[in-house]
Amino acid sequence: MSSNDSTWKQRKRNDFGNAKAQCLGKRDKSFQGRIDARAVEVCGIINERDDMYTTSSCAGRCFLYRGVGIKATTDFSRFRISHELIKDPKRYFDLSTIEEDPTGGGDPVRTIGQYDYKVDINGTGEENDKEVAESNDSETEVIMDNTDASNSSSSNDSVVWLRYEPFILHVACRSLSVASLLMATARPAFKNVGLTAWKEGRYLVAIWGDEGLEMPLCTPIGMPLFPPNDDSVSKWLAQLCNERHERNWSKIQRFRQNLREMKPPTDDDPDEYQLSFADNPDDRTPVPRSFDVIGDIAYLHSIPEDADSRLIGESIMSKNKSIKVVVARRSNLEGTERAPGEEGLEIIAGADRSPLITTHTEYGIKCVIDLNHTFFSPRMGQERLRICQQVARGENVLVCFGGVGMEAFQIAGRTEASSVVYVELSHHAVDCAKRGHRMLERNKNVKCIGAAERLEIIQGDVLDVVPSMEQSFDRILAPRPKEGKLDSDLGTGDGGAQFLKVLLTRLKEAGECHWYDFVADWEYPACERTRTLIFSVCDELGLKMEVLHVARVGSVAMRQLRICLDFKVLRS
């Protein structure tokens, strides 16, 4: 393959990667402000790949509406949106209480009143993307307070309709072979699969279910078509929706399993996945296969003993002009801070920087990192994105073991959470977080109004700080450090149970916790030891728990994984 072909192919990959970063970095403009819970894992598996990313998704929902039935118009009002089973049919289908009870036992109404929303009448999404709206729902919609929905329609039509919308997903693929592989993976679960748009380097695949339902519940003058006080009718209507929910969820589960087993595509061009990134074919400098780029610093976790570290550093800098310093770690990460210490990093190329501090940018959000005294991994950027996609509008979020603050900054800057509280013990990390907080105030890339004002930074031990809090939280992140050398060992031998007991006391009813743990590779994805720990703590506190998802976050050592177990707490 000629050098021109190699350069052209590399440019295509870079263009696709930039488009992916811009799409996933946007604020979710859907009504909930987050990805549907049952679509999180599917989107996560797809977005982990370099050759595809999701542009919109909906896990399936039922709702009542008035109007013409087209969401991307002002003459459309929705009520009682429910992504879960209808458990109180009489309340849900009571049309006389739509105005005073807009939820009807369905999803909570997400209204804060501090954000501006753009109305997209044409349903084309943002001006620079005419193919599909890049939001959580399958179509861009007019965002409004449901409590005023009855007055929002410009039409005198009083017909109330019941609609069920099945799973729908749009995925951008880098090549036609990748799109073909994805469609073949989806068809055993969903028959409606196809290409909706394509251009060189970007092929848009649409996947949608067939469990639809649409029926009127009253006449144009508002007279109910079914006896209003007949419980059997309400139960029958709920059964129609619930059966579709369950069939739809079963198909999502099958699709999710197929995605896990999906193999890399066999491309027509064998060089598509075997590109050479060497500028000079005669250059035989032994550059490591992988290293982290943190800000303007290249971070090598190890170097062979017989290698010339200076040549390696200079070779890395020659291939990436944005790198100003190359460092190599010479000691293990130990203690709760998981930092190499003053003598743990060696500068092998570039400026002699002391202290070793840099500014790192991720999806437009910046943080300050002290490499000697704090732990930070750019490889967890995908995990931070996954968490942000689950934060709904109006949530109160607690970020424990916050480190340099990137998780908290991402949530405050890219979601519409009402408040974000950051807690960290290390004064080095807190100093970095405070500097990053000041940068958040001035960052023009932050699209959510008042991001810095909604973030509170607290220094202290989680075991001391959290019990003294009066506030309860909708979501808690616990990316706890790995202190011990064994799987799930935090030095105390309890797998972090003492932290979990404290955190769960501050979690609201139906609140979600993202609990990070360490397991052997053979334990994943069951992670029974982690599940047993959480279950036992919840049982001790008189709580019920429901596991939502188990995500593989990264590798901490040979055959040792870091995982995140997402679970919901129920007190009733």
XYZ file of C-alpha atoms in Angstrom:
572
model
C 0.000 0.000 0.000
C 1.374 3.431 -0.965
C 1.991 6.166 1.570
C -0.750 8.291 -0.063
C -3.304 5.516 0.420
C -2.209 5.087 4.022
C -2.529 8.827 4.671
C -5.961 8.935 3.045
C -7.238 5.999 5.080
C -5.849 7.475 8.275
C -7.587 10.761 7.498
C -10.888 8.899 7.098
C -10.442 7.249 10.477
C -9.605 10.584 12.093
C -12.647 12.269 10.520
C -14.929 9.518 11.810
C -13.338 9.709 15.266
C -13.833 13.476 15.390
C -17.466 13.135 14.319
C -17.998 10.513 17.018
C -16.456 12.715 19.716
C -18.610 15.689 18.672
C -21.816 13.645 18.584
C -21.303 11.879 21.909
C -20.109 15.102 23.516
C -23.388 16.919 22.880
C -25.970 17.553 25.552
C -28.879 15.123 25.476
C -31.914 17.134 24.374
C -34.556 14.517 25.073
C -37.339 14.991 27.597
C -35.541 12.969 30.269
C -32.114 14.362 29.453
C -30.598 10.866 29.496
C -30.450 7.577 27.622
C -33.281 5.220 28.536
C -32.167 2.800 31.237
C -32.844 -0.308 29.152
C -30.834 1.086 26.229
C -27.745 2.044 28.248
C -25.937 -1.270 27.856
C -26.653 -1.556 24.133
C -25.386 1.979 23.530
C -22.376 1.331 25.760
C -21.312 -1.781 23.830
C -21.621 0.054 20.507
C -19.854 3.219 21.661
C -16.917 1.214 23.010
C -16.021 0.305 19.422
C -13.900 2.601 17.280
C -15.891 1.918 14.126
C -19.424 2.874 15.212
C -21.374 5.136 17.570
C -25.013 5.792 18.469
C -26.747 8.988 17.368
C -30.194 8.402 18.924
C -32.023 5.751 20.907
C -35.282 4.905 22.613
C -35.824 1.734 24.631
C -39.603 1.706 24.105
C -42.410 3.569 25.864
C -46.138 4.120 26.017
C -47.898 7.442 26.461
C -51.127 9.365 25.886
C -51.234 12.310 23.520
C -53.403 14.944 21.883
C -52.808 16.561 18.525
C -51.777 15.465 15.061
C -49.507 12.697 16.328
C -46.265 14.143 14.961
C -43.883 14.981 17.768
C -41.831 17.548 15.873
C -44.746 20.015 15.809
C -46.235 22.429 18.300
C -49.662 20.789 17.868
C -48.650 17.774 19.924
C -49.040 17.238 23.688
C -47.880 14.148 25.553
C -49.007 12.831 28.930
C -48.115 9.916 31.161
C -44.954 8.741 29.440
C -43.945 5.350 30.827
C -40.836 3.334 29.982
C -41.850 0.683 32.527
C -44.880 -1.525 33.103
C -48.170 0.161 33.946
C -48.804 -0.906 37.532
C -51.877 1.244 38.308
C -54.150 0.951 35.240
C -57.087 2.783 36.803
C -54.985 5.863 37.531
C -53.073 5.754 34.251
C -56.154 5.573 31.992
C -58.326 8.020 33.952
C -58.718 10.741 31.297
C -60.511 13.103 33.690
C -57.319 13.672 35.706
C -54.816 14.299 32.906
C -54.353 17.968 33.813
C -53.895 17.541 37.573
C -52.075 14.184 37.342
C -49.867 14.386 34.202
C -47.699 11.390 35.158
C -50.503 8.956 35.992
C -47.956 6.762 37.745
C -45.569 6.812 34.768
C -42.214 8.563 34.469
C -41.744 11.652 36.667
C -42.103 15.037 34.966
C -38.614 16.479 34.472
C -38.814 20.258 34.824
C -36.232 22.600 36.312
C -36.962 25.924 34.667
C -33.354 27.042 34.274
C -32.528 25.806 30.783
C -33.458 27.012 27.329
C -34.642 24.543 24.702
C -34.658 24.946 20.941
C -37.818 23.894 19.161
C -37.021 21.914 16.024
C -40.201 22.135 13.977
C -38.791 20.167 11.062
C -37.506 17.305 13.211
C -34.067 17.432 11.631
C -32.046 17.813 14.820
C -29.217 20.336 14.749
C -28.552 22.434 11.701
C -25.368 20.531 10.862
C -27.031 17.105 10.876
C -30.012 16.685 8.565
C -30.125 12.899 8.856
C -31.319 12.230 12.370
C -31.765 14.107 15.603
C -28.853 13.331 17.861
C -30.788 12.959 21.082
C -31.987 10.215 23.368
C -35.424 9.871 21.762
C -35.962 8.697 18.225
C -37.282 12.098 17.174
C -36.514 15.614 18.385
C -39.502 16.939 20.245
C -40.853 20.118 21.723
C -39.830 20.188 25.381
C -42.551 21.541 27.627
C -43.885 21.217 31.137
C -46.515 18.480 31.039
C -48.544 20.289 33.671
C -49.414 22.859 30.993
C -49.690 20.373 28.171
C -53.461 20.645 27.986
C -53.181 24.316 26.999
C -50.237 23.920 24.616
C -52.119 22.519 21.619
C -53.169 25.016 18.994
C -55.866 22.628 17.831
C -59.373 22.210 19.262
C -59.064 18.467 18.761
C -59.772 16.807 22.129
C -59.130 13.232 21.056
C -56.782 11.438 23.461
C -54.713 8.678 21.862
C -52.777 5.797 23.366
C -49.478 5.042 21.634
C -46.772 2.445 22.182
C -43.398 3.092 20.532
C -40.951 0.141 20.422
C -37.162 0.123 20.591
C -35.412 2.317 18.044
C -31.712 2.929 17.519
C -29.629 4.878 15.006
C -25.952 3.992 14.653
C -23.274 5.688 12.527
C -20.759 3.193 11.072
C -17.347 3.937 9.600
C -17.571 1.605 6.624
C -20.124 -0.367 4.684
C -18.734 -3.672 5.995
C -19.207 -2.467 9.587
C -22.778 -1.403 8.786
C -23.463 -4.797 7.204
C -22.107 -6.592 10.261
C -24.274 -4.519 12.596
C -27.404 -5.147 10.537
C -26.697 -8.885 10.486
C -26.243 -8.786 14.268
C -29.546 -6.962 14.799
C -31.808 -8.955 12.450
C -32.240 -12.037 14.681
C -33.920 -9.739 17.206
C -35.366 -6.913 15.083
C -36.630 -7.417 11.539
C -36.828 -3.710 10.682
C -33.182 -2.951 9.989
C -31.639 -0.949 7.165
C -29.467 1.914 5.948
C -31.186 5.300 6.119
C -28.324 7.540 4.943
C -24.798 7.130 3.759
C -21.786 8.991 2.499
C -18.120 8.131 2.249
C -16.882 7.269 5.736
C -20.283 7.399 7.485
C -23.161 4.953 7.068
C -26.267 5.401 9.230
C -28.046 2.208 10.307
C -31.577 2.298 11.726
C -32.868 -0.505 13.938
C -36.441 -0.430 15.194
C -38.939 -2.810 16.729
C -42.384 -3.837 15.499
C -44.352 -3.773 18.751
C -46.268 -0.614 17.885
C -49.752 0.359 19.060
C -51.952 3.395 18.397
C -55.620 3.723 19.322
C -58.016 6.528 20.367
C -59.435 6.580 23.892
C -62.139 9.223 23.373
C -64.132 11.043 20.671
C -63.337 14.525 19.233
C -65.766 16.043 21.752
C -63.971 14.343 24.657
C -66.426 11.496 25.274
C -64.626 8.314 26.420
C -64.843 5.350 24.067
C -64.664 2.964 27.022
C -66.578 3.024 30.323
C -64.517 5.396 32.507
C -64.986 3.475 35.746
C -64.635 -0.049 34.385
C -61.534 -1.597 35.971
C -61.567 -4.496 33.527
C -61.135 -2.115 30.584
C -58.262 -0.302 32.294
C -56.562 -3.602 33.032
C -57.046 -4.720 29.425
C -55.484 -1.512 28.078
C -52.575 -1.875 30.513
C -52.147 -5.494 29.418
C -51.849 -4.375 25.778
C -49.007 -2.015 26.719
C -47.292 -4.302 29.221
C -47.210 -7.251 26.845
C -45.517 -5.060 24.256
C -43.050 -3.817 26.874
C -42.057 -7.368 27.774
C -41.721 -8.550 24.184
C -39.735 -5.455 23.339
C -37.404 -5.946 26.339
C -36.869 -9.585 25.366
C -35.732 -8.501 21.905
C -33.416 -5.870 23.382
C -31.858 -8.540 25.589
C -31.297 -10.808 22.596
C -29.780 -7.954 20.590
C -27.521 -7.064 23.527
C -26.222 -10.620 23.711
C -25.599 -10.670 19.968
C -23.650 -7.425 20.232
C -21.388 -8.915 22.890
C -20.589 -11.808 20.558
C -20.142 -9.646 17.449
C -16.769 -10.172 15.776
C -14.700 -7.532 13.943
C -15.781 -7.144 10.314
C -13.939 -8.797 7.446
C -13.308 -5.747 5.265
C -12.774 -5.837 1.531
C -9.581 -3.872 2.127
C -7.341 -5.878 4.480
C -5.398 -2.752 5.342
C -8.489 -1.090 6.787
C -7.621 -2.423 10.228
C -3.898 -2.856 9.727
C -2.735 0.695 9.058
C 0.883 1.605 9.674
C 1.322 4.831 11.603
C 5.085 5.090 11.090
C 6.208 8.201 9.229
C 9.448 6.542 8.193
C 9.402 2.823 7.233
C 13.103 2.614 8.092
C 12.506 3.861 11.630
C 12.889 0.858 13.920
C 12.704 2.707 17.260
C 10.904 0.368 19.697
C 7.911 2.579 20.525
C 5.478 0.944 23.005
C 2.245 -0.324 21.479
C 0.138 1.857 23.744
C 0.577 4.758 26.098
C -1.705 7.387 27.614
C -1.817 10.983 26.440
C -2.792 13.203 29.372
C -2.965 16.827 28.341
C 0.356 17.564 26.622
C 2.134 14.676 28.379
C 2.703 11.167 27.015
C 2.488 8.743 29.947
C 4.272 5.381 29.581
C 3.390 2.793 32.205
C 6.549 0.769 31.566
C 9.673 0.572 29.371
C 11.756 -2.526 28.587
C 14.956 -2.587 30.631
C 17.223 -2.888 27.578
C 15.510 -0.072 25.631
C 16.887 3.442 25.171
C 14.251 5.520 26.933
C 15.525 8.780 25.401
C 15.065 7.487 21.845
C 11.597 6.200 22.701
C 10.572 9.577 24.114
C 11.936 11.524 21.173
C 10.245 9.169 18.711
C 6.870 9.684 20.420
C 7.284 13.468 20.361
C 8.294 13.443 16.687
C 5.057 11.668 15.752
C 2.775 13.926 17.837
C 3.660 17.620 17.871
C 1.130 18.377 20.623
C 3.114 16.308 23.150
C 5.594 18.456 25.063
C 6.744 15.976 27.710
C 7.169 12.201 27.794
C 7.258 10.469 31.186
C 7.730 6.849 32.229
C 6.426 5.351 35.459
C 9.161 3.675 37.521
C 7.140 2.560 40.569
C 3.862 0.810 41.345
C 0.694 2.702 42.205
C 0.010 2.203 45.888
C -2.165 3.627 48.646
C -5.610 5.199 48.386
C -4.337 7.969 46.087
C -3.008 5.462 43.533
C -0.272 7.979 42.633
C 3.378 7.299 41.709
C 4.780 9.938 44.098
C 7.609 12.420 43.684
C 10.130 9.858 42.464
C 7.709 7.582 40.643
C 7.824 9.339 37.249
C 10.857 9.959 35.079
C 10.907 12.559 32.313
C 12.531 10.842 29.326
C 11.936 13.552 26.697
C 10.770 17.137 26.453
C 10.896 20.009 28.901
C 12.000 19.442 32.493
C 8.638 20.280 34.046
C 8.317 20.523 37.805
C 5.758 20.117 39.247
C 4.439 17.670 36.670
C 1.031 19.304 36.121
C -1.017 19.466 32.937
C -4.505 20.373 31.711
C -6.489 17.578 30.083
C -9.556 18.048 27.865
C -12.304 15.461 27.411
C -15.399 16.192 25.329
C -14.672 19.900 25.714
C -14.446 19.743 29.546
C -11.081 20.542 31.143
C -9.437 19.365 34.335
C -6.033 19.948 35.991
C -3.915 16.891 36.820
C -0.893 16.546 39.100
C 0.624 13.358 37.708
C 2.928 12.784 40.685
C 0.263 12.957 43.378
C -3.068 12.056 41.762
C -4.533 9.216 39.713
C -6.133 9.871 36.342
C -6.799 7.594 33.382
C -7.904 8.973 29.999
C -8.966 5.417 29.150
C -11.974 5.895 31.433
C -13.327 8.639 29.185
C -15.804 6.205 27.653
C -16.987 5.225 31.130
C -17.479 8.865 32.110
C -19.517 9.312 28.940
C -21.625 6.264 29.834
C -22.391 7.719 33.258
C -23.288 11.145 31.835
C -25.731 9.535 29.437
C -27.662 8.123 32.405
C -28.010 11.349 34.399
C -31.561 12.623 33.978
C -32.726 16.202 34.057
C -33.149 17.507 37.599
C -31.163 14.821 39.435
C -29.019 15.446 42.497
C -25.721 13.585 42.037
C -23.026 12.636 44.567
C -19.531 11.837 43.264
C -17.420 10.117 45.930
C -13.673 9.450 45.620
C -13.800 12.287 43.075
C -10.063 12.471 42.289
C -9.151 15.439 40.096
C -12.859 15.980 39.444
C -13.341 14.965 35.825
C -16.427 12.842 36.601
C -18.030 15.728 38.485
C -17.081 18.268 35.791
C -18.521 16.081 33.033
C -21.833 15.660 34.862
C -22.092 19.359 35.767
C -21.029 20.586 32.327
C -22.756 18.108 30.030
C -25.968 17.147 31.832
C -28.860 19.025 33.373
C -28.454 17.714 36.902
C -29.795 20.081 39.564
C -26.718 19.663 41.751
C -23.424 17.788 41.782
C -21.519 17.219 45.041
C -17.873 16.116 44.849
C -16.114 14.479 47.830
C -12.387 13.631 47.923
C -9.870 13.000 50.710
C -6.551 13.859 49.001
C -5.641 17.536 49.269
C -3.574 17.242 46.064
C -6.623 16.046 44.142
C -8.869 18.682 45.732
C -6.409 21.424 44.743
C -6.579 20.170 41.158
C -10.375 20.005 41.329
C -10.627 23.602 42.586
C -8.472 24.805 39.701
C -10.594 22.793 37.276
C -13.720 24.276 38.864
C -12.501 27.783 38.058
C -11.826 26.686 34.471
C -15.369 25.307 34.266
C -16.732 28.791 34.975
C -14.900 30.247 31.961
C -15.288 27.298 29.579
C -17.303 28.389 26.517
C -17.699 24.766 25.406
C -19.999 24.074 28.364
C -23.553 24.120 27.026
C -25.468 23.677 30.270
C -26.171 26.944 32.036
C -24.766 27.371 35.555
C -22.505 24.308 35.477
C -19.959 25.710 37.921
C -22.651 27.046 40.270
C -24.309 23.612 40.479
C -21.041 21.919 41.514
C -19.931 21.795 45.154
C -16.439 20.601 46.145
C -15.934 19.038 49.583
C -12.642 17.756 50.971
C -12.821 14.963 53.514
C -13.227 11.273 54.173
C -16.388 9.791 52.659
C -17.033 7.957 55.928
C -17.102 11.292 57.770
C -18.601 13.648 55.186
C -21.533 11.650 53.819
C -23.206 10.787 57.181
C -23.246 14.496 58.063
C -25.125 15.423 54.885
C -28.805 16.291 55.083
C -29.326 16.049 51.325
C -30.396 12.853 49.592
C -29.313 11.965 46.085
C -30.878 10.452 42.974
C -27.528 9.057 41.806
C -24.278 8.171 43.557
C -20.929 7.443 41.900
C -18.398 5.453 43.886
C -15.218 4.995 41.758
C -13.330 3.856 44.828
C -9.561 3.304 44.627
C -7.874 -0.083 44.686
C -5.599 -0.159 47.709
C -5.001 -3.848 48.216
C -3.327 -6.272 45.835
C -6.178 -8.795 45.717
C -9.416 -8.604 43.781
C -11.991 -6.418 45.543
C -9.563 -5.805 48.438
C -9.471 -2.239 49.726
C -6.956 -2.992 52.436
C -9.710 -3.571 55.004
C -10.712 -6.926 53.551
C -14.427 -6.064 53.384
C -14.544 -5.195 49.680
C -15.612 -1.628 50.471
C -18.717 -2.635 52.445
C -18.125 0.122 54.997
C -18.375 2.754 52.249
C -21.418 1.123 50.683
C -23.321 1.150 53.983
C -22.744 4.883 54.343
C -23.600 5.773 50.745
C -26.869 3.845 50.588
C -28.290 5.839 53.499
C -28.180 8.942 51.295
C -29.724 7.340 48.190
C -33.337 8.221 47.408
C -36.088 5.713 46.715
C -35.462 4.224 43.249
C -32.111 6.025 43.203
C -29.212 4.510 41.282
C -25.683 3.749 42.462
C -22.648 3.143 40.256
C -20.442 0.877 42.375
C -16.925 0.230 41.092
C -15.163 -2.975 42.045
C -12.232 -5.177 41.037
C -12.710 -8.746 39.801
C -10.790 -11.505 38.090
C -11.477 -11.844 34.369
C -13.222 -15.193 34.843
C -15.738 -13.551 37.197
C -16.983 -11.125 34.533
C -19.784 -10.507 33.582
C -21.568 -12.433 36.377
C -19.493 -10.752 39.132
C -21.282 -12.836 41.747
C -18.935 -11.734 44.522
C -19.755 -8.075 43.926
C -23.473 -8.795 43.650
C -23.401 -10.768 46.900
C -21.632 -7.905 48.689
C -24.182 -5.324 47.554
C -27.108 -7.615 48.294
C -25.865 -8.344 51.819
C -25.373 -4.642 52.609
C -28.809 -3.782 51.245
C -30.371 -6.622 53.214
C -28.664 -5.381 56.375
C -30.122 -1.901 55.786
C -33.587 -3.269 54.981
C -33.347 -2.346 51.292
C -34.067 -4.140 48.065
C -31.723 -3.833 45.110
C -32.102 -4.375 41.390
C -29.029 -4.813 39.194
C -29.321 -2.679 36.070
C -26.039 -3.284 34.283
C -22.482 -4.534 34.756
C -19.906 -2.620 32.706
C -16.292 -3.506 32.087
C -14.367 -0.301 32.792
C -10.780 -1.396 32.208
C -7.897 -3.618 33.254
C -5.830 -2.940 36.373
C -3.425 -5.874 36.015
C -3.064 -9.119 34.144
C -6.434 -10.907 34.339
C -7.777 -8.327 36.811
C -10.611 -6.054 35.708
C -12.228 -2.927 37.007
C -15.993 -3.113 36.648
C -18.946 -0.881 37.431
C -22.138 -2.455 38.710
C -25.143 -0.165 38.290
C -27.998 -0.941 40.644
C -31.221 0.611 41.855
C -32.343 0.770 45.493
C -35.966 0.209 46.507
C -37.174 0.869 50.045
C -40.761 -0.270 49.659
